[in-house]
């Protein structure tokens, strides 16, 4: 197996692990935020507007982790910085 195939496989595997861990962690965080928000709204229905607004902000913050993992995975797949190095070594 040549170095190009190894780097391609490692990039695909790394992107898959990044998406899997980032997506799972983000979903757990959002679920916890939603459950806490609904519990707080059940205890204090008068403050439902403020609690729901804060819950949505917290869920958006939790989602940024998954978005960052998605961006890193896309960079690893489509704009891999290691490819240029390997191609320049192969051209010599």
PDB file of N, CA and C in Angstrom:
ATOM      1  N   UNK A   1       0.851  -1.175   0.000  1.00  0.00           N
ATOM      2  CA  UNK A   1       0.000   0.000   0.000  1.00  0.00           C
ATOM      3  C   UNK A   1       0.897   1.238   0.000  1.00  0.00           C
ATOM      4  N   UNK A   2       0.609   2.142  -0.891  1.00  0.00           N
ATOM      5  CA  UNK A   2       1.443   3.343  -0.980  1.00  0.00           C
ATOM      6  C   UNK A   2       0.965   4.417   0.003  1.00  0.00           C
ATOM      7  N   UNK A   3       1.744   5.458   0.111  1.00  0.00           N
ATOM      8  CA  UNK A   3       1.480   6.516   1.093  1.00  0.00           C
ATOM      9  C   UNK A   3       0.197   7.290   0.774  1.00  0.00           C
ATOM     10  N   UNK A   4      -0.152   7.419  -0.498  1.00  0.00           N
ATOM     11  CA  UNK A   4      -1.378   8.142  -0.874  1.00  0.00           C
ATOM     12  C   UNK A   4      -2.615   7.407  -0.344  1.00  0.00           C
ATOM     13  N   UNK A   5      -2.605   6.084  -0.462  1.00  0.00           N
ATOM     14  CA  UNK A   5      -3.749   5.307   0.022  1.00  0.00           C
ATOM     15  C   UNK A   5      -3.840   5.358   1.540  1.00  0.00           C
ATOM     16  N   UNK A   6      -2.712   5.331   2.204  1.00  0.00           N
ATOM     17  CA  UNK A   6      -2.712   5.393   3.666  1.00  0.00           C
ATOM     18  C   UNK A   6      -3.241   6.739   4.146  1.00  0.00           C
ATOM     19  N   UNK A   7      -2.806   7.816   3.526  1.00  0.00           N
ATOM     20  CA  UNK A   7      -3.282   9.145   3.929  1.00  0.00           C
ATOM     21  C   UNK A   7      -4.758   9.314   3.602  1.00  0.00           C
ATOM     22  N   UNK A   8      -5.200   8.791   2.468  1.00  0.00           N
ATOM     23  CA  UNK A   8      -6.626   8.858   2.126  1.00  0.00           C
ATOM     24  C   UNK A   8      -7.487   8.097   3.119  1.00  0.00           C
ATOM     25  N   UNK A   9      -7.047   6.885   3.483  1.00  0.00           N
ATOM     26  CA  UNK A   9      -7.805   6.089   4.454  1.00  0.00           C
ATOM     27  C   UNK A   9      -7.792   6.738   5.830  1.00  0.00           C
ATOM     28  N   UNK A  10      -6.647   7.259   6.233  1.00  0.00           N
ATOM     29  CA  UNK A  10      -6.564   7.918   7.538  1.00  0.00           C
ATOM     30  C   UNK A  10      -7.436   9.172   7.574  1.00  0.00           C
ATOM     31  N   UNK A  11      -7.497   9.905   6.467  1.00  0.00           N
ATOM     32  CA  UNK A  11      -8.335  11.104   6.411  1.00  0.00           C
ATOM     33  C   UNK A  11      -9.812  10.743   6.509  1.00  0.00           C
ATOM     34  N   UNK A  12     -10.231   9.721   5.790  1.00  0.00           N
ATOM     35  CA  UNK A  12     -11.635   9.303   5.836  1.00  0.00           C
ATOM     36  C   UNK A  12     -12.000   8.774   7.218  1.00  0.00           C
ATOM     37  N   UNK A  13     -11.118   7.987   7.814  1.00  0.00           N
ATOM     38  CA  UNK A  13     -11.372   7.454   9.148  1.00  0.00           C
ATOM     39  C   UNK A  13     -11.430   8.581  10.178  1.00  0.00           C
ATOM     40  N   UNK A  14     -10.516   9.524  10.086  1.00  0.00           N
ATOM     41  CA  UNK A  14     -10.504  10.660  11.020  1.00  0.00           C
ATOM     42  C   UNK A  14     -11.760  11.512  10.880  1.00  0.00           C
ATOM     43  N   UNK A  15     -12.208  11.722   9.646  1.00  0.00           N
ATOM     44  CA  UNK A  15     -13.429  12.502   9.427  1.00  0.00           C
ATOM     45  C   UNK A  15     -14.639  11.775  10.011  1.00  0.00           C
ATOM     46  N   UNK A  16     -14.685  10.457   9.846  1.00  0.00           N
ATOM     47  CA  UNK A  16     -15.808   9.685  10.388  1.00  0.00           C
ATOM     48  C   UNK A  16     -15.829   9.728  11.915  1.00  0.00           C
ATOM     49  N   UNK A  17     -14.680   9.592  12.537  1.00  0.00           N
ATOM     50  CA  UNK A  17     -14.604   9.646  13.994  1.00  0.00           C
ATOM     51  C   UNK A  17     -14.979  11.035  14.493  1.00  0.00           C
ATOM     52  N   UNK A  18     -14.527  12.066  13.794  1.00  0.00           N
ATOM     53  CA  UNK A  18     -14.830  13.453  14.182  1.00  0.00           C
ATOM     54  C   UNK A  18     -16.341  13.706  14.143  1.00  0.00           C
ATOM     55  N   UNK A  19     -16.992  13.277  13.074  1.00  0.00           N
ATOM     56  CA  UNK A  19     -18.436  13.466  12.962  1.00  0.00           C
ATOM     57  C   UNK A  19     -19.177  12.644  14.010  1.00  0.00           C
ATOM     58  N   UNK A  20     -18.742  11.417  14.241  1.00  0.00           N
ATOM     59  CA  UNK A  20     -19.433  10.545  15.191  1.00  0.00           C
ATOM     60  C   UNK A  20     -19.366  11.098  16.609  1.00  0.00           C
ATOM     61  N   UNK A  21     -18.182  11.453  17.051  1.00  0.00           N
ATOM     62  CA  UNK A  21     -18.031  11.952  18.417  1.00  0.00           C
ATOM     63  C   UNK A  21     -18.670  13.331  18.570  1.00  0.00           C
ATOM     64  N   UNK A  22     -18.445  14.201  17.603  1.00  0.00           N
ATOM     65  CA  UNK A  22     -19.022  15.548  17.677  1.00  0.00           C
ATOM     66  C   UNK A  22     -20.531  15.543  17.614  1.00  0.00           C
ATOM     67  N   UNK A  23     -21.095  14.718  16.754  1.00  0.00           N
ATOM     68  CA  UNK A  23     -22.550  14.633  16.658  1.00  0.00           C
ATOM     69  C   UNK A  23     -23.178  14.053  17.908  1.00  0.00           C
ATOM     70  N   UNK A  24     -22.562  13.002  18.444  1.00  0.00           N
ATOM     71  CA  UNK A  24     -23.098  12.376  19.657  1.00  0.00           C
ATOM     72  C   UNK A  24     -23.042  13.334  20.843  1.00  0.00           C
ATOM     73  N   UNK A  25     -21.907  13.977  21.026  1.00  0.00           N
ATOM     74  CA  UNK A  25     -21.758  14.897  22.163  1.00  0.00           C
ATOM     75  C   UNK A  25     -22.726  16.077  22.047  1.00  0.00           C
ATOM     76  N   UNK A  26     -22.907  16.567  20.833  1.00  0.00           N
ATOM     77  CA  UNK A  26     -23.820  17.689  20.632  1.00  0.00           C
ATOM     78  C   UNK A  26     -25.267  17.282  20.925  1.00  0.00           C
ATOM     79  N   UNK A  27     -25.641  16.092  20.481  1.00  0.00           N
ATOM     80  CA  UNK A  27     -27.012  15.620  20.735  1.00  0.00           C
ATOM     81  C   UNK A  27     -27.265  15.414  22.220  1.00  0.00           C
ATOM     82  N   UNK A  28     -26.293  14.880  22.926  1.00  0.00           N
ATOM     83  CA  UNK A  28     -26.451  14.690  24.374  1.00  0.00           C
ATOM     84  C   UNK A  28     -26.591  16.042  25.067  1.00  0.00           C
ATOM     85  N   UNK A  29     -25.770  17.006  24.691  1.00  0.00           N
ATOM     86  CA  UNK A  29     -25.844  18.336  25.296  1.00  0.00           C
ATOM     87  C   UNK A  29     -27.164  19.031  25.013  1.00  0.00           C
ATOM     88  N   UNK A  30     -27.637  18.936  23.772  1.00  0.00           N
ATOM     89  CA  UNK A  30     -28.914  19.555  23.433  1.00  0.00           C
ATOM     90  C   UNK A  30     -30.072  18.877  24.142  1.00  0.00           C
ATOM     91  N   UNK A  31     -30.020  17.571  24.246  1.00  0.00           N
ATOM     92  CA  UNK A  31     -31.079  16.854  24.963  1.00  0.00           C
ATOM     93  C   UNK A  31     -31.130  17.228  26.425  1.00  0.00           C
ATOM     94  N   UNK A  32     -29.970  17.357  27.032  1.00  0.00           N
ATOM     95  CA  UNK A  32     -29.917  17.769  28.436  1.00  0.00           C
ATOM     96  C   UNK A  32     -30.445  19.197  28.603  1.00  0.00           C
ATOM     97  N   UNK A  33     -30.094  20.088  27.692  1.00  0.00           N
ATOM     98  CA  UNK A  33     -30.580  21.471  27.776  1.00  0.00           C
ATOM     99  C   UNK A  33     -32.092  21.531  27.588  1.00  0.00           C
ATOM    100  N   UNK A  34     -32.618  20.763  26.650  1.00  0.00           N
ATOM    101  CA  UNK A  34     -34.064  20.764  26.418  1.00  0.00           C
ATOM    102  C   UNK A  34     -34.815  20.177  27.604  1.00  0.00           C
ATOM    103  N   UNK A  35     -34.283  19.076  28.160  1.00  0.00           N
ATOM    104  CA  UNK A  35     -34.945  18.465  29.321  1.00  0.00           C
ATOM    105  C   UNK A  35     -34.938  19.409  30.515  1.00  0.00           C
ATOM    106  N   UNK A  36     -33.821  20.088  30.731  1.00  0.00           N
ATOM    107  CA  UNK A  36     -33.752  21.032  31.848  1.00  0.00           C
ATOM    108  C   UNK A  36     -34.689  22.216  31.635  1.00  0.00           C
ATOM    109  N   UNK A  37     -34.770  22.687  30.416  1.00  0.00           N
ATOM    110  CA  UNK A  37     -35.672  23.800  30.114  1.00  0.00           C
ATOM    111  C   UNK A  37     -37.134  23.424  30.301  1.00  0.00           C
ATOM    112  N   UNK A  38     -37.504  22.238  29.830  1.00  0.00           N
ATOM    113  CA  UNK A  38     -38.886  21.807  30.004  1.00  0.00           C
ATOM    114  C   UNK A  38     -39.219  21.573  31.472  1.00  0.00           C
ATOM    115  N   UNK A  39     -38.266  21.048  32.222  1.00  0.00           N
ATOM    116  CA  UNK A  39     -38.477  20.854  33.660  1.00  0.00           C
ATOM    117  C   UNK A  39     -38.662  22.196  34.370  1.00  0.00           C
ATOM    118  N   UNK A  40     -37.859  23.164  33.994  1.00  0.00           N
ATOM    119  CA  UNK A  40     -37.985  24.490  34.608  1.00  0.00           C
ATOM    120  C   UNK A  40     -39.303  25.155  34.225  1.00  0.00           C
ATOM    121  N   UNK A  41     -39.750  24.970  32.969  1.00  0.00           N
ATOM    122  CA  UNK A  41     -41.034  25.555  32.551  1.00  0.00           C
ATOM    123  C   UNK A  41     -42.206  24.890  33.262  1.00  0.00           C
ATOM    124  N   UNK A  42     -42.066  23.589  33.569  1.00  0.00           N
ATOM    125  CA  UNK A  42     -43.134  22.903  34.292  1.00  0.00           C
ATOM    126  C   UNK A  42     -43.228  23.411  35.730  1.00  0.00           C
ATOM    127  N   UNK A  43     -42.107  23.778  36.301  1.00  0.00           N
ATOM    128  CA  UNK A  43     -42.110  24.262  37.682  1.00  0.00           C
ATOM    129  C   UNK A  43     -42.519  25.724  37.787  1.00  0.00           C
ATOM    130  N   UNK A  44     -42.182  26.527  36.756  1.00  0.00           N
ATOM    131  CA  UNK A  44     -42.512  27.958  36.773  1.00  0.00           C
ATOM    132  C   UNK A  44     -43.138  28.363  35.439  1.00  0.00           C
ATOM    133  N   UNK A  45     -44.410  28.085  35.247  1.00  0.00           N
ATOM    134  CA  UNK A  45     -45.047  28.389  33.959  1.00  0.00           C
ATOM    135  C   UNK A  45     -45.093  29.883  33.630  1.00  0.00           C
ATOM    136  N   UNK A  46     -45.040  30.751  34.640  1.00  0.00           N
ATOM    137  CA  UNK A  46     -45.083  32.189  34.385  1.00  0.00           C
ATOM    138  C   UNK A  46     -43.823  32.682  33.678  1.00  0.00           C
ATOM    139  N   UNK A  47     -42.726  32.007  33.868  1.00  0.00           N
ATOM    140  CA  UNK A  47     -41.445  32.402  33.272  1.00  0.00           C
ATOM    141  C   UNK A  47     -41.120  31.604  32.011  1.00  0.00           C
ATOM    142  N   UNK A  48     -42.122  31.015  31.378  1.00  0.00           N
ATOM    143  CA  UNK A  48     -41.892  30.138  30.229  1.00  0.00           C
ATOM    144  C   UNK A  48     -41.215  30.868  29.069  1.00  0.00           C
ATOM    145  N   UNK A  49     -41.548  32.110  28.845  1.00  0.00           N
ATOM    146  CA  UNK A  49     -40.941  32.867  27.744  1.00  0.00           C
ATOM    147  C   UNK A  49     -39.443  33.060  27.934  1.00  0.00           C
ATOM    148  N   UNK A  50     -39.053  33.465  29.122  1.00  0.00           N
ATOM    149  CA  UNK A  50     -37.634  33.679  29.421  1.00  0.00           C
ATOM    150  C   UNK A  50     -36.869  32.358  29.409  1.00  0.00           C
ATOM    151  N   UNK A  51     -37.475  31.325  29.990  1.00  0.00           N
ATOM    152  CA  UNK A  51     -36.797  30.031  30.055  1.00  0.00           C
ATOM    153  C   UNK A  51     -36.624  29.439  28.664  1.00  0.00           C
ATOM    154  N   UNK A  52     -37.661  29.529  27.837  1.00  0.00           N
ATOM    155  CA  UNK A  52     -37.549  28.953  26.492  1.00  0.00           C
ATOM    156  C   UNK A  52     -36.520  29.709  25.646  1.00  0.00           C
ATOM    157  N   UNK A  53     -36.467  31.009  25.790  1.00  0.00           N
ATOM    158  CA  UNK A  53     -35.478  31.794  25.061  1.00  0.00           C
ATOM    159  C   UNK A  53     -34.055  31.394  25.478  1.00  0.00           C
ATOM    160  N   UNK A  54     -33.837  31.274  26.769  1.00  0.00           N
ATOM    161  CA  UNK A  54     -32.524  30.872  27.279  1.00  0.00           C
ATOM    162  C   UNK A  54     -32.192  29.445  26.851  1.00  0.00           C
ATOM    163  N   UNK A  55     -33.194  28.567  26.848  1.00  0.00           N
ATOM    164  CA  UNK A  55     -32.978  27.185  26.418  1.00  0.00           C
ATOM    165  C   UNK A  55     -32.567  27.130  24.952  1.00  0.00           C
ATOM    166  N   UNK A  56     -33.207  27.926  24.105  1.00  0.00           N
ATOM    167  CA  UNK A  56     -32.851  27.925  22.686  1.00  0.00           C
ATOM    168  C   UNK A  56     -31.442  28.469  22.456  1.00  0.00           C
ATOM    169  N   UNK A  57     -31.047  29.467  23.231  1.00  0.00           N
ATOM    170  CA  UNK A  57     -29.681  29.984  23.123  1.00  0.00           C
ATOM    171  C   UNK A  57     -28.679  28.917  23.540  1.00  0.00           C
ATOM    172  N   UNK A  58     -28.972  28.222  24.624  1.00  0.00           N
ATOM    173  CA  UNK A  58     -28.078  27.148  25.082  1.00  0.00           C
ATOM    174  C   UNK A  58     -27.997  26.021  24.063  1.00  0.00           C
ATOM    175  N   UNK A  59     -29.107  25.691  23.430  1.00  0.00           N
ATOM    176  CA  UNK A  59     -29.098  24.637  22.410  1.00  0.00           C
ATOM    177  C   UNK A  59     -28.306  25.071  21.179  1.00  0.00           C
ATOM    178  N   UNK A  60     -28.379  26.346  20.841  1.00  0.00           N
ATOM    179  CA  UNK A  60     -27.587  26.845  19.713  1.00  0.00           C
ATOM    180  C   UNK A  60     -26.099  26.787  20.024  1.00  0.00           C
ATOM    181  N   UNK A  61     -25.736  27.080  21.257  1.00  0.00           N
ATOM    182  CA  UNK A  61     -24.329  26.997  21.659  1.00  0.00           C
ATOM    183  C   UNK A  61     -23.864  25.546  21.619  1.00  0.00           C
ATOM    184  N   UNK A  62     -24.712  24.627  22.062  1.00  0.00           N
ATOM    185  CA  UNK A  62     -24.361  23.200  22.000  1.00  0.00           C
ATOM    186  C   UNK A  62     -24.190  22.740  20.560  1.00  0.00           C
ATOM    187  N   UNK A  63     -24.971  23.276  19.649  1.00  0.00           N
ATOM    188  CA  UNK A  63     -24.913  22.862  18.250  1.00  0.00           C
ATOM    189  C   UNK A  63     -23.624  23.310  17.558  1.00  0.00           C
ATOM    190  N   UNK A  64     -22.987  24.353  18.065  1.00  0.00           N
ATOM    191  CA  UNK A  64     -21.775  24.828  17.404  1.00  0.00           C
ATOM    192  C   UNK A  64     -20.664  23.783  17.442  1.00  0.00           C
ATOM    193  N   UNK A  65     -20.639  22.946  18.452  1.00  0.00           N
ATOM    194  CA  UNK A  65     -19.642  21.874  18.499  1.00  0.00           C
ATOM    195  C   UNK A  65     -19.795  20.917  17.338  1.00  0.00           C
ATOM    196  N   UNK A  66     -21.030  20.554  17.011  1.00  0.00           N
ATOM    197  CA  UNK A  66     -21.272  19.668  15.872  1.00  0.00           C
ATOM    198  C   UNK A  66     -20.924  20.358  14.550  1.00  0.00           C
ATOM    199  N   UNK A  67     -21.191  21.644  14.472  1.00  0.00           N
ATOM    200  CA  UNK A  67     -20.863  22.378  13.241  1.00  0.00           C
ATOM    201  C   UNK A  67     -19.349  22.447  13.056  1.00  0.00           C
ATOM    202  N   UNK A  68     -18.605  22.686  14.136  1.00  0.00           N
ATOM    203  CA  UNK A  68     -17.144  22.704  14.041  1.00  0.00           C
ATOM    204  C   UNK A  68     -16.607  21.341  13.632  1.00  0.00           C
ATOM    205  N   UNK A  69     -17.169  20.280  14.186  1.00  0.00           N
ATOM    206  CA  UNK A  69     -16.740  18.929  13.792  1.00  0.00           C
ATOM    207  C   UNK A  69     -17.050  18.658  12.320  1.00  0.00           C
ATOM    208  N   UNK A  70     -18.186  19.138  11.844  1.00  0.00           N
ATOM    209  CA  UNK A  70     -18.531  18.980  10.436  1.00  0.00           C
ATOM    210  C   UNK A  70     -17.539  19.728   9.544  1.00  0.00           C
ATOM    211  N   UNK A  71     -17.171  20.928   9.937  1.00  0.00           N
ATOM    212  CA  UNK A  71     -16.207  21.709   9.158  1.00  0.00           C
ATOM    213  C   UNK A  71     -14.848  21.012   9.122  1.00  0.00           C
ATOM    214  N   UNK A  72     -14.407  20.506  10.260  1.00  0.00           N
ATOM    215  CA  UNK A  72     -13.124  19.796  10.298  1.00  0.00           C
ATOM    216  C   UNK A  72     -13.175  18.548   9.419  1.00  0.00           C
ATOM    217  N   UNK A  73     -14.289  17.818   9.457  1.00  0.00           N
ATOM    218  CA  UNK A  73     -14.421  16.626   8.617  1.00  0.00           C
ATOM    219  C   UNK A  73     -14.403  16.994   7.131  1.00  0.00           C
ATOM    220  N   UNK A  74     -15.055  18.072   6.757  1.00  0.00           N
ATOM    221  CA  UNK A  74     -15.042  18.487   5.349  1.00  0.00           C
ATOM    222  C   UNK A  74     -13.640  18.917   4.916  1.00  0.00           C
ATOM    223  N   UNK A  75     -12.905  19.562   5.805  1.00  0.00           N
ATOM    224  CA  UNK A  75     -11.524  19.932   5.482  1.00  0.00           C
ATOM    225  C   UNK A  75     -10.679  18.687   5.300  1.00  0.00           C
ATOM    226  N   UNK A  76     -10.854  17.697   6.172  1.00  0.00           N
ATOM    227  CA  UNK A  76     -10.086  16.457   6.046  1.00  0.00           C
ATOM    228  C   UNK A  76     -10.406  15.706   4.762  1.00  0.00           C
ATOM    229  N   UNK A  77     -11.649  15.791   4.308  1.00  0.00           N
ATOM    230  CA  UNK A  77     -12.033  15.045   3.109  1.00  0.00           C
ATOM    231  C   UNK A  77     -11.699  15.821   1.839  1.00  0.00           C
ATOM    232  N   UNK A  78     -12.050  17.111   1.773  1.00  0.00           N
ATOM    233  CA  UNK A  78     -11.955  17.838   0.513  1.00  0.00           C
ATOM    234  C   UNK A  78     -10.755  18.780   0.400  1.00  0.00           C
ATOM    235  N   UNK A  79     -10.247  19.296   1.505  1.00  0.00           N
ATOM    236  CA  UNK A  79      -9.140  20.252   1.437  1.00  0.00           C
ATOM    237  C   UNK A  79      -8.025  19.801   2.384  1.00  0.00           C
ATOM    238  N   UNK A  80      -7.652  18.558   2.279  1.00  0.00           N
ATOM    239  CA  UNK A  80      -6.678  17.971   3.197  1.00  0.00           C
ATOM    240  C   UNK A  80      -5.312  18.633   3.028  1.00  0.00           C
ATOM    241  N   UNK A  81      -4.763  19.188   4.086  1.00  0.00           N
ATOM    242  CA  UNK A  81      -3.463  19.848   3.964  1.00  0.00           C
ATOM    243  C   UNK A  81      -2.318  18.872   3.733  1.00  0.00           C
ATOM    244  N   UNK A  82      -2.509  17.594   4.025  1.00  0.00           N
ATOM    245  CA  UNK A  82      -1.456  16.611   3.829  1.00  0.00           C
ATOM    246  C   UNK A  82      -1.311  16.184   2.376  1.00  0.00           C
ATOM    247  N   UNK A  83      -2.376  16.346   1.575  1.00  0.00           N
ATOM    248  CA  UNK A  83      -2.309  15.928   0.172  1.00  0.00           C
ATOM    249  C   UNK A  83      -1.241  16.694  -0.597  1.00  0.00           C
ATOM    250  N   UNK A  84      -1.173  18.002  -0.413  1.00  0.00           N
ATOM    251  CA  UNK A  84      -0.187  18.798  -1.156  1.00  0.00           C
ATOM    252  C   UNK A  84       1.233  18.372  -0.818  1.00  0.00           C
ATOM    253  N   UNK A  85       1.480  18.050   0.430  1.00  0.00           N
ATOM    254  CA  UNK A  85       2.807  17.599   0.825  1.00  0.00           C
ATOM    255  C   UNK A  85       3.147  16.249   0.164  1.00  0.00           C
ATOM    256  N   UNK A  86       2.189  15.342   0.198  1.00  0.00           N
ATOM    257  CA  UNK A  86       2.419  14.025  -0.398  1.00  0.00           C
ATOM    258  C   UNK A  86       2.580  14.120  -1.912  1.00  0.00           C
ATOM    259  N   UNK A  87       1.781  14.948  -2.540  1.00  0.00           N
ATOM    260  CA  UNK A  87       1.892  15.104  -4.002  1.00  0.00           C
ATOM    261  C   UNK A  87       3.220  15.738  -4.378  1.00  0.00           C
ATOM    262  N   UNK A  88       3.678  16.704  -3.579  1.00  0.00           N
ATOM    263  CA  UNK A  88       4.973  17.319  -3.895  1.00  0.00           C
ATOM    264  C   UNK A  88       6.113  16.313  -3.690  1.00  0.00           C
ATOM    265  N   UNK A  89       5.998  15.423  -2.721  1.00  0.00           N
ATOM    266  CA  UNK A  89       7.018  14.388  -2.547  1.00  0.00           C
ATOM    267  C   UNK A  89       6.961  13.357  -3.671  1.00  0.00           C
ATOM    268  N   UNK A  90       5.767  13.044  -4.151  1.00  0.00           N
ATOM    269  CA  UNK A  90       5.621  12.069  -5.224  1.00  0.00           C
ATOM    270  C   UNK A  90       6.132  12.618  -6.559  1.00  0.00           C
ATOM    271  N   UNK A  91       6.097  13.942  -6.731  1.00  0.00           N
ATOM    272  CA  UNK A  91       6.538  14.539  -7.986  1.00  0.00           C
ATOM    273  C   UNK A  91       8.046  14.570  -8.104  1.00  0.00           C
ATOM    274  N   UNK A  92       8.758  14.420  -6.996  1.00  0.00           N
ATOM    275  CA  UNK A  92      10.213  14.483  -7.034  1.00  0.00           C
ATOM    276  C   UNK A  92      10.825  13.225  -7.570  1.00  0.00           C
TER     277      UNK A  92
END
